Short mmCIF file of C-alpha atoms and ligand atoms in Angstrom, two decimals:
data_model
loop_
_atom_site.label_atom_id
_atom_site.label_comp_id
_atom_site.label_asym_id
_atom_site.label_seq_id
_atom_site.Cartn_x
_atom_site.Cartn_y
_atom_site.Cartn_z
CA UNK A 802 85.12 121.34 105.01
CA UNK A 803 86.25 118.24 107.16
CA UNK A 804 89.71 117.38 107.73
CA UNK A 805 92.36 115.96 105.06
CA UNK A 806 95.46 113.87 105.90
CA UNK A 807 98.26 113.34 103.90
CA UNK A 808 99.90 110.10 104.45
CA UNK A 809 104.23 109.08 103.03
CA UNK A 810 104.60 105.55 103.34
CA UNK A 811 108.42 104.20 103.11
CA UNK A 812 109.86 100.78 103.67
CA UNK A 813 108.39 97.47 102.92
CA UNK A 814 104.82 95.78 101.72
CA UNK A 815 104.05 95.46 105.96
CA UNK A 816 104.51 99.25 106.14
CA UNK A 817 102.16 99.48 102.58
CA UNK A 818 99.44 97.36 104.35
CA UNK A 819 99.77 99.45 107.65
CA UNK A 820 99.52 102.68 105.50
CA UNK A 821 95.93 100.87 103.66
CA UNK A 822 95.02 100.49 107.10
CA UNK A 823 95.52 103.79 108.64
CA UNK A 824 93.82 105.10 105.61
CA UNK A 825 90.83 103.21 105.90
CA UNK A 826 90.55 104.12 110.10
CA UNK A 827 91.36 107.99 109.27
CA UNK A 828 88.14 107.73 106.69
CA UNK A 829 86.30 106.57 108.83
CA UNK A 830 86.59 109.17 111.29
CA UNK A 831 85.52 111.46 108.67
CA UNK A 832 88.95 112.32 107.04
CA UNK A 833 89.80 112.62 103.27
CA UNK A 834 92.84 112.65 101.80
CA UNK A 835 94.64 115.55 100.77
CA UNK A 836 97.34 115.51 97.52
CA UNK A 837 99.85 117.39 98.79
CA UNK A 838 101.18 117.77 101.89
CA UNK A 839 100.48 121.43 102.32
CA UNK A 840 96.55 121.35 102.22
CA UNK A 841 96.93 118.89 104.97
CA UNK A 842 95.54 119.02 108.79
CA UNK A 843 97.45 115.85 109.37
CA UNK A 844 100.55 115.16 108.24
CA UNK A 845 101.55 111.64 108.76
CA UNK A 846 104.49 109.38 108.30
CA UNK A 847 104.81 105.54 107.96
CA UNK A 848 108.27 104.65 108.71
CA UNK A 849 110.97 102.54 107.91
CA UNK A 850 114.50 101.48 109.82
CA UNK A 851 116.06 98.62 108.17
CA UNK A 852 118.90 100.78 106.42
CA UNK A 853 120.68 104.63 107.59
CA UNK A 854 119.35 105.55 103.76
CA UNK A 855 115.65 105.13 105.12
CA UNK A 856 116.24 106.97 108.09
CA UNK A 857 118.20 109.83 105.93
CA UNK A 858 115.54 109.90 103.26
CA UNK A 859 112.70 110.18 106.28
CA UNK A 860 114.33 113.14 108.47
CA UNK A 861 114.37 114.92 105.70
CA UNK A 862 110.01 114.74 104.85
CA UNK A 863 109.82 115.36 108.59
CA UNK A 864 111.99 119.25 108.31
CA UNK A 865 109.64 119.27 105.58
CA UNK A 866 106.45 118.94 107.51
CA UNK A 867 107.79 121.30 110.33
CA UNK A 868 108.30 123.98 108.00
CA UNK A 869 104.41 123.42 107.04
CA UNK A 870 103.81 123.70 110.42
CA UNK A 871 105.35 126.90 111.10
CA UNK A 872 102.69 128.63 108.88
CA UNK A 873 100.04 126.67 109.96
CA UNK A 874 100.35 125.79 113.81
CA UNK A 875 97.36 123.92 113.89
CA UNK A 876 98.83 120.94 111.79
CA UNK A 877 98.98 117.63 113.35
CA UNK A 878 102.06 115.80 112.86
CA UNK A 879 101.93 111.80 113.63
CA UNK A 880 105.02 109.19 113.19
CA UNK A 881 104.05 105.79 112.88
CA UNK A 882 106.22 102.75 112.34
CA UNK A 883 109.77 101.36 112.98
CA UNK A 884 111.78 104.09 113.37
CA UNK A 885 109.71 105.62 115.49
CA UNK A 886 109.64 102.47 117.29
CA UNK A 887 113.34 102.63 117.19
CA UNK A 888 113.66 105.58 118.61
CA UNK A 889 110.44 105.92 120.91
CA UNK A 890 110.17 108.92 123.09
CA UNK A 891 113.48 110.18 122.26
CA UNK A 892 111.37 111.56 118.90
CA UNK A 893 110.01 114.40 120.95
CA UNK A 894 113.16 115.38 122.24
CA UNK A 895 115.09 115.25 118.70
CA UNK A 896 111.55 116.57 116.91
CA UNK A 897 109.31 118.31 119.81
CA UNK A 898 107.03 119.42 116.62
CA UNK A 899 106.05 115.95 116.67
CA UNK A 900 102.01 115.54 118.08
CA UNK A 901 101.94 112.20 118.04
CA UNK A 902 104.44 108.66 117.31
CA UNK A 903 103.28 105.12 117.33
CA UNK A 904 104.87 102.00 116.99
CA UNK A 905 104.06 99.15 114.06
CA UNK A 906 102.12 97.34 116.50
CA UNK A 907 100.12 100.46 117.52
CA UNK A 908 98.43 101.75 114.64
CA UNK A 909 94.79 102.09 116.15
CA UNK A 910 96.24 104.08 118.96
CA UNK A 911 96.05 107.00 116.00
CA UNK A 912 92.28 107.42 115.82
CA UNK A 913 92.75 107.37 119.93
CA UNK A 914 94.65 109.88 119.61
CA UNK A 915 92.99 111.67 116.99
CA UNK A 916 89.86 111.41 118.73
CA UNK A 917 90.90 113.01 122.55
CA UNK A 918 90.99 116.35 123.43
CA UNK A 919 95.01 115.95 124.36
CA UNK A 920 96.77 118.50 123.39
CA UNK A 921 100.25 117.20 124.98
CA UNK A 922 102.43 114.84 122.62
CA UNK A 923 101.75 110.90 123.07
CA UNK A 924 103.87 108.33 122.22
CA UNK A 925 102.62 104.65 121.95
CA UNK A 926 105.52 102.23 121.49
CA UNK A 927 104.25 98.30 123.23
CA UNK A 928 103.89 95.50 121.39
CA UNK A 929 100.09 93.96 121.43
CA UNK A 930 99.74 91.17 118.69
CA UNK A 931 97.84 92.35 115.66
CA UNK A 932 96.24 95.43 115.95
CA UNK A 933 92.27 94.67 115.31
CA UNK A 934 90.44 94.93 111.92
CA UNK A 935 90.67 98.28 110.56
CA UNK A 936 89.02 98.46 107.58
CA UNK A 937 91.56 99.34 104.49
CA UNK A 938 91.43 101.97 101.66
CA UNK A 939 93.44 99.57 99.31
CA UNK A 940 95.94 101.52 96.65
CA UNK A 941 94.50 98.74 94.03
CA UNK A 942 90.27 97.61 94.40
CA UNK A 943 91.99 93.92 92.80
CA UNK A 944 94.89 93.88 95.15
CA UNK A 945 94.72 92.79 98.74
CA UNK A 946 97.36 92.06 101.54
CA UNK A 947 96.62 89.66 104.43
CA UNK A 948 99.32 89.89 107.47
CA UNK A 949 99.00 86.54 108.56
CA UNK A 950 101.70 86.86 111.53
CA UNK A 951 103.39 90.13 113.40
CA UNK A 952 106.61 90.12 114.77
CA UNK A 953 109.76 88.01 114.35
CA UNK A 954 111.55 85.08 116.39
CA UNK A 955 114.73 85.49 114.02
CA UNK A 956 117.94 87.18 115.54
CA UNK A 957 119.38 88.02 112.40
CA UNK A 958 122.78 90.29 113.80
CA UNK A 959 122.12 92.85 110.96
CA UNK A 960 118.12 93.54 111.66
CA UNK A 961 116.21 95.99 113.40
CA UNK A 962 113.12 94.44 112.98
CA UNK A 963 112.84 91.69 115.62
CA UNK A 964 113.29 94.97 118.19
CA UNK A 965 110.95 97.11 115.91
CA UNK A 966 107.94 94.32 115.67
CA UNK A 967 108.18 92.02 118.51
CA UNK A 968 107.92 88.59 118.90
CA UNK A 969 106.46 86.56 116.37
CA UNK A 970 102.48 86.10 116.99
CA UNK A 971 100.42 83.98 114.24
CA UNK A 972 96.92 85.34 113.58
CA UNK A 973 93.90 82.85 114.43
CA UNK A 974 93.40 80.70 110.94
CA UNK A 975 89.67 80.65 110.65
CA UNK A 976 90.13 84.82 111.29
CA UNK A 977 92.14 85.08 107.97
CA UNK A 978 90.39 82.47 105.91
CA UNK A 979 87.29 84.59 106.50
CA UNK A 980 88.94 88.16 106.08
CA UNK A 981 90.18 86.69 102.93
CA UNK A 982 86.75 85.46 101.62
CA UNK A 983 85.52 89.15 102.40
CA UNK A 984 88.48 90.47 100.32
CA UNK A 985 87.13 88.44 97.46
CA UNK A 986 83.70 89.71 97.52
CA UNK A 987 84.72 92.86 97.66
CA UNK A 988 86.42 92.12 94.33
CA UNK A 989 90.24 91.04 95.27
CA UNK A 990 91.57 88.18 92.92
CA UNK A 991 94.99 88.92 94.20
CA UNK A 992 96.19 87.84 97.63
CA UNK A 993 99.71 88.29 99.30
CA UNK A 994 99.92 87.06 102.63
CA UNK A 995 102.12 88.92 104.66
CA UNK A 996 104.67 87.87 107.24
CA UNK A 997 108.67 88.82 108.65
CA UNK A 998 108.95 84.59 108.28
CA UNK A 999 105.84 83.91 106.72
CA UNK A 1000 106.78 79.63 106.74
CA UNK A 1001 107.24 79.62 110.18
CA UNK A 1002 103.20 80.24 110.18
CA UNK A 1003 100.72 78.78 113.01
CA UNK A 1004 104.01 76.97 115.22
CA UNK A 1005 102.56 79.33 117.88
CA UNK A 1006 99.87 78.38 117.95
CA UNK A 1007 97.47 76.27 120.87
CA UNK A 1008 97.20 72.48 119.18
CA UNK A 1009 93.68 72.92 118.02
CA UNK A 1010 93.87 75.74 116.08
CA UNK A 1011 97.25 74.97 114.23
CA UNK A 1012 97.48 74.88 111.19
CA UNK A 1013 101.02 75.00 108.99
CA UNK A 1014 101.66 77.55 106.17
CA UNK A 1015 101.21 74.99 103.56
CA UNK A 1016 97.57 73.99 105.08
CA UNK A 1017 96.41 77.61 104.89
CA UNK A 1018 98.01 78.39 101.74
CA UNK A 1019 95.41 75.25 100.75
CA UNK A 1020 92.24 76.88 103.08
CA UNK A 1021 93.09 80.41 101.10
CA UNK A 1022 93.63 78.76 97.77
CA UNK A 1023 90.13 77.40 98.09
CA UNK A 1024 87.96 80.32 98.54
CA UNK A 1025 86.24 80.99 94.98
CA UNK A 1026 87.51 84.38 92.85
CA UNK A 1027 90.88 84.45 94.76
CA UNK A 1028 92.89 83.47 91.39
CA UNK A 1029 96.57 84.40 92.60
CA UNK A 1030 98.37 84.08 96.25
CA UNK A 1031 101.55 85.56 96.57
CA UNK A 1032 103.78 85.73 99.81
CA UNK A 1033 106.73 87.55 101.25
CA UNK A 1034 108.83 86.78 102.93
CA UNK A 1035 109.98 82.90 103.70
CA UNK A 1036 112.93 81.90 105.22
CA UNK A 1037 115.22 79.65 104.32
CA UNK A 1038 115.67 77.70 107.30
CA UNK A 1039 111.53 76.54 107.46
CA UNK A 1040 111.55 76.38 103.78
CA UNK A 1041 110.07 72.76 103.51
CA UNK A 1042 108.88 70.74 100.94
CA UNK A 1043 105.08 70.86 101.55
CA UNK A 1044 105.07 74.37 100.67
CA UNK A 1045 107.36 73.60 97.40
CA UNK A 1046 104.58 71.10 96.51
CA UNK A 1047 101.87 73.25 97.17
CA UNK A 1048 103.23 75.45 94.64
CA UNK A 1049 102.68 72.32 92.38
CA UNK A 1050 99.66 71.63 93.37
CA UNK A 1051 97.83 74.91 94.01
CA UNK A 1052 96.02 76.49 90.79
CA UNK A 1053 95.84 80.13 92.71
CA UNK A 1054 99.53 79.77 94.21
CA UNK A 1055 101.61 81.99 91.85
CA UNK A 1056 105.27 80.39 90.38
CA UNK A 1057 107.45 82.82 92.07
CA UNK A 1058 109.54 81.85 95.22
CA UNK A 1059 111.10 85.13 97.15
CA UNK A 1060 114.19 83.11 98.94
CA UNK A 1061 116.32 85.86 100.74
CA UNK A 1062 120.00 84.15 100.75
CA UNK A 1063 122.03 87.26 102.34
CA UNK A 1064 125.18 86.08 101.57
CA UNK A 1065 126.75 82.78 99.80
CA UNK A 1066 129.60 81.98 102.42
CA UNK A 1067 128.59 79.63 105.23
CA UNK A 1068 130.74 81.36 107.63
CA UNK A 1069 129.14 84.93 106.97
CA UNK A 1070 125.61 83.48 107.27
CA UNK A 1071 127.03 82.02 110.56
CA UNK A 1072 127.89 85.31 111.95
CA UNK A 1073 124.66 86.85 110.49
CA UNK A 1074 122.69 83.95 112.44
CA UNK A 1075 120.44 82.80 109.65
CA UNK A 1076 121.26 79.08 110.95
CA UNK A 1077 121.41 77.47 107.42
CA UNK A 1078 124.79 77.37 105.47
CA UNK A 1079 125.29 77.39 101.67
CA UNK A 1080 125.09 73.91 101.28
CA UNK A 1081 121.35 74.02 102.89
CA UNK A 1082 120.02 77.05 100.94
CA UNK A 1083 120.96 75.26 97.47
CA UNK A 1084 119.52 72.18 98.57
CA UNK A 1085 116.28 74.38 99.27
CA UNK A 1086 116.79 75.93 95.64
CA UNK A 1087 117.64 72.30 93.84
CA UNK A 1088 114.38 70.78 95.87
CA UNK A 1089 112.48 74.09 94.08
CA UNK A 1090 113.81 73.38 90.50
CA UNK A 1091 112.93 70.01 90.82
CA UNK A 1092 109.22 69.95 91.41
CA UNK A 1093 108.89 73.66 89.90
CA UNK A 1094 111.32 74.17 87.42
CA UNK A 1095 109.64 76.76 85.75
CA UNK A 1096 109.00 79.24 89.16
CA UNK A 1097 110.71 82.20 89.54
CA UNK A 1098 113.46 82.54 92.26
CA UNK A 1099 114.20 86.20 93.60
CA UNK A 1100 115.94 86.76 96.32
CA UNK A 1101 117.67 89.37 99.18
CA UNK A 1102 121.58 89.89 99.20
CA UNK A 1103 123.46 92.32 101.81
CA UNK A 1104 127.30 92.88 100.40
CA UNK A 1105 129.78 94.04 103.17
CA UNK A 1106 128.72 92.36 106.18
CA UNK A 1107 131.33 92.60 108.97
CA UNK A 1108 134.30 90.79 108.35
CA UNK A 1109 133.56 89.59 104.71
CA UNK A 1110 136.57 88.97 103.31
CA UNK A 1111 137.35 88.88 99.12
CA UNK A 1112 136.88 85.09 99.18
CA UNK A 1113 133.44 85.67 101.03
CA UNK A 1114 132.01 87.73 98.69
CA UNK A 1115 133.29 85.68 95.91
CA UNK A 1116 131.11 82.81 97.73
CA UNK A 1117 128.14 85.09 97.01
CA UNK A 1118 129.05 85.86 93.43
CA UNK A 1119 129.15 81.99 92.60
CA UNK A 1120 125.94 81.47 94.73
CA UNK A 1121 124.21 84.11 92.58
CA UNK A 1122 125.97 82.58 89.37
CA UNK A 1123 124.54 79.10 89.97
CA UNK A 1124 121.09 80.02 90.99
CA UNK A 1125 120.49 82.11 88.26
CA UNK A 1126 117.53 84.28 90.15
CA UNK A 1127 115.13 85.74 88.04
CA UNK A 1128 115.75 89.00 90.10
CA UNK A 1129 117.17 90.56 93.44
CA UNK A 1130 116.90 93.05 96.03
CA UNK A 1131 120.79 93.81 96.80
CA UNK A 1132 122.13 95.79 99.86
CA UNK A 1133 124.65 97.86 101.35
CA UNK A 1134 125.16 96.33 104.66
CA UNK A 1135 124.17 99.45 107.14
CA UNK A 1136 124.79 99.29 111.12
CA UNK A 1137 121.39 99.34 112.90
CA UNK A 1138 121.08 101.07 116.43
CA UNK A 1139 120.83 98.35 118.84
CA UNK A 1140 121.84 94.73 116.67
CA UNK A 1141 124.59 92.66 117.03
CA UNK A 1142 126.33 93.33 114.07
CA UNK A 1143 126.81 96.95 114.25
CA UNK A 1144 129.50 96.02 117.42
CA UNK A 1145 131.44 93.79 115.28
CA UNK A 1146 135.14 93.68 114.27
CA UNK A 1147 135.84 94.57 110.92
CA UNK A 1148 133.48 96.47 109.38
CA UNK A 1149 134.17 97.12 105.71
CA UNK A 1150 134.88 100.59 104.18
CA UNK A 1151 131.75 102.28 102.16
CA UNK A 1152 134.09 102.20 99.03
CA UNK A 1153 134.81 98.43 98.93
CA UNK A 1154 131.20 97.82 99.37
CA UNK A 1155 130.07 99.89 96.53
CA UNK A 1156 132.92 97.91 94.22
CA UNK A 1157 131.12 94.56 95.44
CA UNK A 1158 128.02 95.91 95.37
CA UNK A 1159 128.81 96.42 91.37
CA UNK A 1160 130.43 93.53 91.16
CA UNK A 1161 127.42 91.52 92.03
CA UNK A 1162 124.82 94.05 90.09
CA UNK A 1163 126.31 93.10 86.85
CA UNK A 1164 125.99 88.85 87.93
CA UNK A 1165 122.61 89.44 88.90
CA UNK A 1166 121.08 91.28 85.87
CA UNK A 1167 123.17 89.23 83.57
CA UNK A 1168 121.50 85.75 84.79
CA UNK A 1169 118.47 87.50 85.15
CA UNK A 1170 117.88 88.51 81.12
CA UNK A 1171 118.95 85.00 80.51
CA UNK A 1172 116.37 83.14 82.49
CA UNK A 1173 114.08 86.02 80.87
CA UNK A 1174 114.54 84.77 77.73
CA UNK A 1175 112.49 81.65 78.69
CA UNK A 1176 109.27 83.63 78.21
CA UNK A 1177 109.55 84.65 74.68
CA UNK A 1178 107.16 83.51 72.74
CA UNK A 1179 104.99 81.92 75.13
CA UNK A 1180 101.61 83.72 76.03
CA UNK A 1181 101.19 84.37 79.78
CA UNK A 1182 98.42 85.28 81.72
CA UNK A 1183 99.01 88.78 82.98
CA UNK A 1184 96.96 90.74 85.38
CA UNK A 1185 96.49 94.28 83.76
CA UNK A 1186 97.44 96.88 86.84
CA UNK A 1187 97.39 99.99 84.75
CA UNK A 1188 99.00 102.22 81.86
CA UNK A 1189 102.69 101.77 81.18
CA UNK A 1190 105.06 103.72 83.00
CA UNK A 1191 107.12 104.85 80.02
CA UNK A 1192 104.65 104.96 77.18
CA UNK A 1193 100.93 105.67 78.39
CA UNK A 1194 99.79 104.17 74.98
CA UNK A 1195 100.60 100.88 76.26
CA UNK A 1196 99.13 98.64 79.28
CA UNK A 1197 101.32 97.84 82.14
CA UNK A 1198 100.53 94.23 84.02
CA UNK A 1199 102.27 91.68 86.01
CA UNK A 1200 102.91 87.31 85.17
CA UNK A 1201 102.20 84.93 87.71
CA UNK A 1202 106.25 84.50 87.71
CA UNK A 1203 105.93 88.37 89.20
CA UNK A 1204 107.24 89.78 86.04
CA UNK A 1205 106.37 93.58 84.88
CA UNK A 1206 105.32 93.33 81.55
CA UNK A 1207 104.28 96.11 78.83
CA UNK A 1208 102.35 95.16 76.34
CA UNK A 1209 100.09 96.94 73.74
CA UNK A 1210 96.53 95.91 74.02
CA UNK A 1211 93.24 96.28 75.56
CA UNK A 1212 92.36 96.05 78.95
CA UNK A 1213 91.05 97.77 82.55
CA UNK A 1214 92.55 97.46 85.63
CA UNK A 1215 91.97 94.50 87.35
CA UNK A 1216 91.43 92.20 84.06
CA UNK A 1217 93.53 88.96 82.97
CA UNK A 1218 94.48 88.56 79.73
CA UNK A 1219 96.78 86.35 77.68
CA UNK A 1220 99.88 88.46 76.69
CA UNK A 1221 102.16 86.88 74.10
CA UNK A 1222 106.28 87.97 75.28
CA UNK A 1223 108.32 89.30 71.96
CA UNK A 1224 110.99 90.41 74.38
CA UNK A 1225 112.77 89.95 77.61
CA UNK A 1226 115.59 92.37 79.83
CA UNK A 1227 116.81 91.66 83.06
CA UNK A 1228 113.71 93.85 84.01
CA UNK A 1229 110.68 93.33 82.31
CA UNK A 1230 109.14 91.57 79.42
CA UNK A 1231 107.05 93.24 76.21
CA UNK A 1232 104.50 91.79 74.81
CA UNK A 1233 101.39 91.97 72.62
CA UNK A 1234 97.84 90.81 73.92
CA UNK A 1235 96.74 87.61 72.03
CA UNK A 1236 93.34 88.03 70.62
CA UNK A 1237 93.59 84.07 69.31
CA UNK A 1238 95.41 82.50 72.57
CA UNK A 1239 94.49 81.45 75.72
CA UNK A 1240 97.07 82.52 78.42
CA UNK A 1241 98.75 79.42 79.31
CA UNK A 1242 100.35 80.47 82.47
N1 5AD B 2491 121.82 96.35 106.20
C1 5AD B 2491 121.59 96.05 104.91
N2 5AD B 2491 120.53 95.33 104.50
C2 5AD B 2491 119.69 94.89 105.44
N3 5AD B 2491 118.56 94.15 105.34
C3 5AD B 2491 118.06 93.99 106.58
N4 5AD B 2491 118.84 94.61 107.48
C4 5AD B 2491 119.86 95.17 106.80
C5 5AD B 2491 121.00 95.93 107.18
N5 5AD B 2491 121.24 96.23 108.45
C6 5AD B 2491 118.05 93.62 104.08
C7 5AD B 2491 117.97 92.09 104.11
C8 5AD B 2491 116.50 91.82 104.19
C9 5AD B 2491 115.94 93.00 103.45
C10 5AD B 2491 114.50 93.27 103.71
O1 5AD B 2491 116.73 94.08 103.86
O2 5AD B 2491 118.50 91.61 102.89
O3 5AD B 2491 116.13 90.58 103.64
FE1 SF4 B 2492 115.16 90.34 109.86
FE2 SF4 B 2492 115.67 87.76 109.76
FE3 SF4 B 2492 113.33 88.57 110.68
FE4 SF4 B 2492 113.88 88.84 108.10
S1 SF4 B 2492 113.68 86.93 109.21
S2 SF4 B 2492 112.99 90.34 109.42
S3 SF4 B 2492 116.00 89.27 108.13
S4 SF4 B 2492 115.30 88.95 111.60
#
């Protein structure tokens, strides 16, 4: 029987694509995948660094996997990603079961690896640009990712990634206009272009080949059967109003805007470095609600950044209040090994943050159902991804807006259908597929 792999991915959408990709390479060397861990020859890890909880959550798998090991010596146990990039060749000495560890940038070093008759542990941690086309075993056949840039040029003080990814390198246009036409005849409809500043697109690149994000948003929207683009993540800062408008004008270009504010007080964003202050985000958001005022806003929020005082955080509250996102990713703030902000004065105690943490929970699901309620009774076009998650009866799909919806209906993975919304949480919509209706978007 060949060999079987067993892959854990944790951390964000980059890490997802890396895992597709790693999956595709290890097939292609002949490997299948294995369900559990246990049956595996290689056990492998794609990891994450951006909090402690991802690092706590990932040390644990990896006792996991030793213990595996002990019974069956001949295991191979790879750690891929940016902890291990965070870490680099001090994982042998913390984890000398470890065969082999491999930086984000370095994920064809793995079938190098896999493919020598080394027996010593290797470690693979330099930054090269974008690692070649592998050839991806995508999680969905309808679904595809596109990493349009690697690296960041950002110095947020609270991230890891600028030191886990590099600097910020765009990928050639004409390279990713034709990976995505090969995407779509190979039956993707869904495209989400991938990025740590996704706006700040082709600025690096030589005068002949540039192109801005808005322009290839355009060159990607144009390739026929690619019927929604997504992307994640912009930043404020190089949020201009091309792209807004290309949101307008764009039939594939989804209405959902992902706008990570991090916190509503200028003074906190200051010492964060995100070089825009309150006053310039909600002129970004007011410039969105005016040409789009239907899209959907989401958006990133860390609570107990150094120094954040009561007045601070009520700055966030209000900021979160007056948006009105249709949903958010909210954070503990968590020292990183290495960043400027773990060395600060005044870091905040665990229990305050949780209190604020709370606080800003309840704002953010509140506004949330209420901008949900605009849906009901319209009929969307939803993109059927698979069986519900808490009744298998019923279909489980996603609205251009990004919402989860269940609905009862018919319908295969992969289809759009209209979907008429009966009901709205802070969450999700319900629904009931409209035999009569056209999906109106
Ligand atoms: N602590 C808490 N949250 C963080 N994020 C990034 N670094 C940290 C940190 N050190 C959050 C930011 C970012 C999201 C991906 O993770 O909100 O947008
Ligand atoms: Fe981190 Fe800022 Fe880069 Fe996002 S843009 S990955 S928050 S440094």
């Amino acid at each position: 029987m060949g060999k079987r792999y067993h892959l854990t991915t944790f951390g964000c959408q980059m890490n997802e694509h890396d895992s597709e990709r790693m999956k595709g390479m290890l097939e292609s060397l002949g490997y299948s995948e294995a369900a559990d861990r246990g049956d595996a020859d290689l056990i492998l890890f794609n990891t994450c660094s951006i909090r402690e909880k991802a690092d706590d959550r990932f040390i644990a798998h990896l006792r996991e996997a030793n213990a595996l090991k002990r019974r069956a010596p001949n295991t191979v146990i790879g750690v891929g990603g940016c902890w291990a990039q965070s870490v680099k060749d001090e994982v042998f000495q913390r984890f000398p079961f470890v065969d082999v560890a491999f930086g984000p940038g370095q994920v064809h070093r793995l079938a190098e690896f896999l493919t020598s008759d080394s027996l010593t542990a290797q470690g693979y941690f330099e930054f090269e640009g974008f690692t070649g086309d592998l050839p991806a075993k995508r999680a969905r056949e309808f679904q595809g990712w596109l990493q349009i840039s690697v690296g960041c040029n950002c110095v947020c003080s609270y991230c890891i990634v600028p030191s886990t990814r590099g600097r910020e390198v765009s990928r050639d246009p004409e390279t990713l206009v034709a990976e995505v036409r090969r995407l779509a005849a190979d039956g993707v409809s869904e495209v989400t272009l991938l990025g740590q500043n996704v706006n700040s697109y082709g600025r690096d690149l030589p005068g002949e080949r540039r192109l801005s994000f808005s322009d290839l948003l355009r060159r990607v929207d144009a390739v026929p059967g690619i019927r929604r683009i997504r992307y994640t993540s912009p930043h404020p800062k190089d949020m201009r109003e091309d792209v807004i408008l290309a949101h307008a004008e764009l039939g594939a270009l989804c209405e959902h805007i992902h706008l990570p504010l991090q916190s509503g007080s200028s003074p906190v964003l200051k010492r964060m470095r995100r070089t825009y202050t309150r006053e310039r985000y909600l002129d970004r958001v007011a410039l969105i609600r005016e040409h789009l005022p239907d899209c959907a806003l989401t958006t990133d929020i860390i609570v107990g950044f150094p120094g954040e005082t009561e007045e601070d955080f009520r700055r966030t509250l209000e900021v979160a209040e007056e948006v009105g996102y249709d949903g958010a990713f909210t954070f503990l703030y968590s020292p990183r090994r290495g960043t400027e902000a773990a060395e600060l004065d005044g870091q905040v105690p665990h229990e305050l943050k949780v209190e604020r943490l709370e606080q800003l929970v309840e704002v953010i699901q509140r506004r949330a159902a209420e901008r949900a309620q605009r849906f009901v009774g319209r009929t969307l076009e939803v993109l059927v991804e698979g069986p519900s998650r808490t009744d298998p009866t019923r279909l489980r799909g996603r609205t251009r807006h990004n919402k989860v919806v269940n609905f009862d209906g018919l319908g295969t993975p992969g289809e759009y259908v209209p979907v008429t919304i009966t009901g709205a949480t802070s969450q999700t919509l319900t629904g009931e597929m409209s035999l009569l209706a056209r999906a109106a978007g």
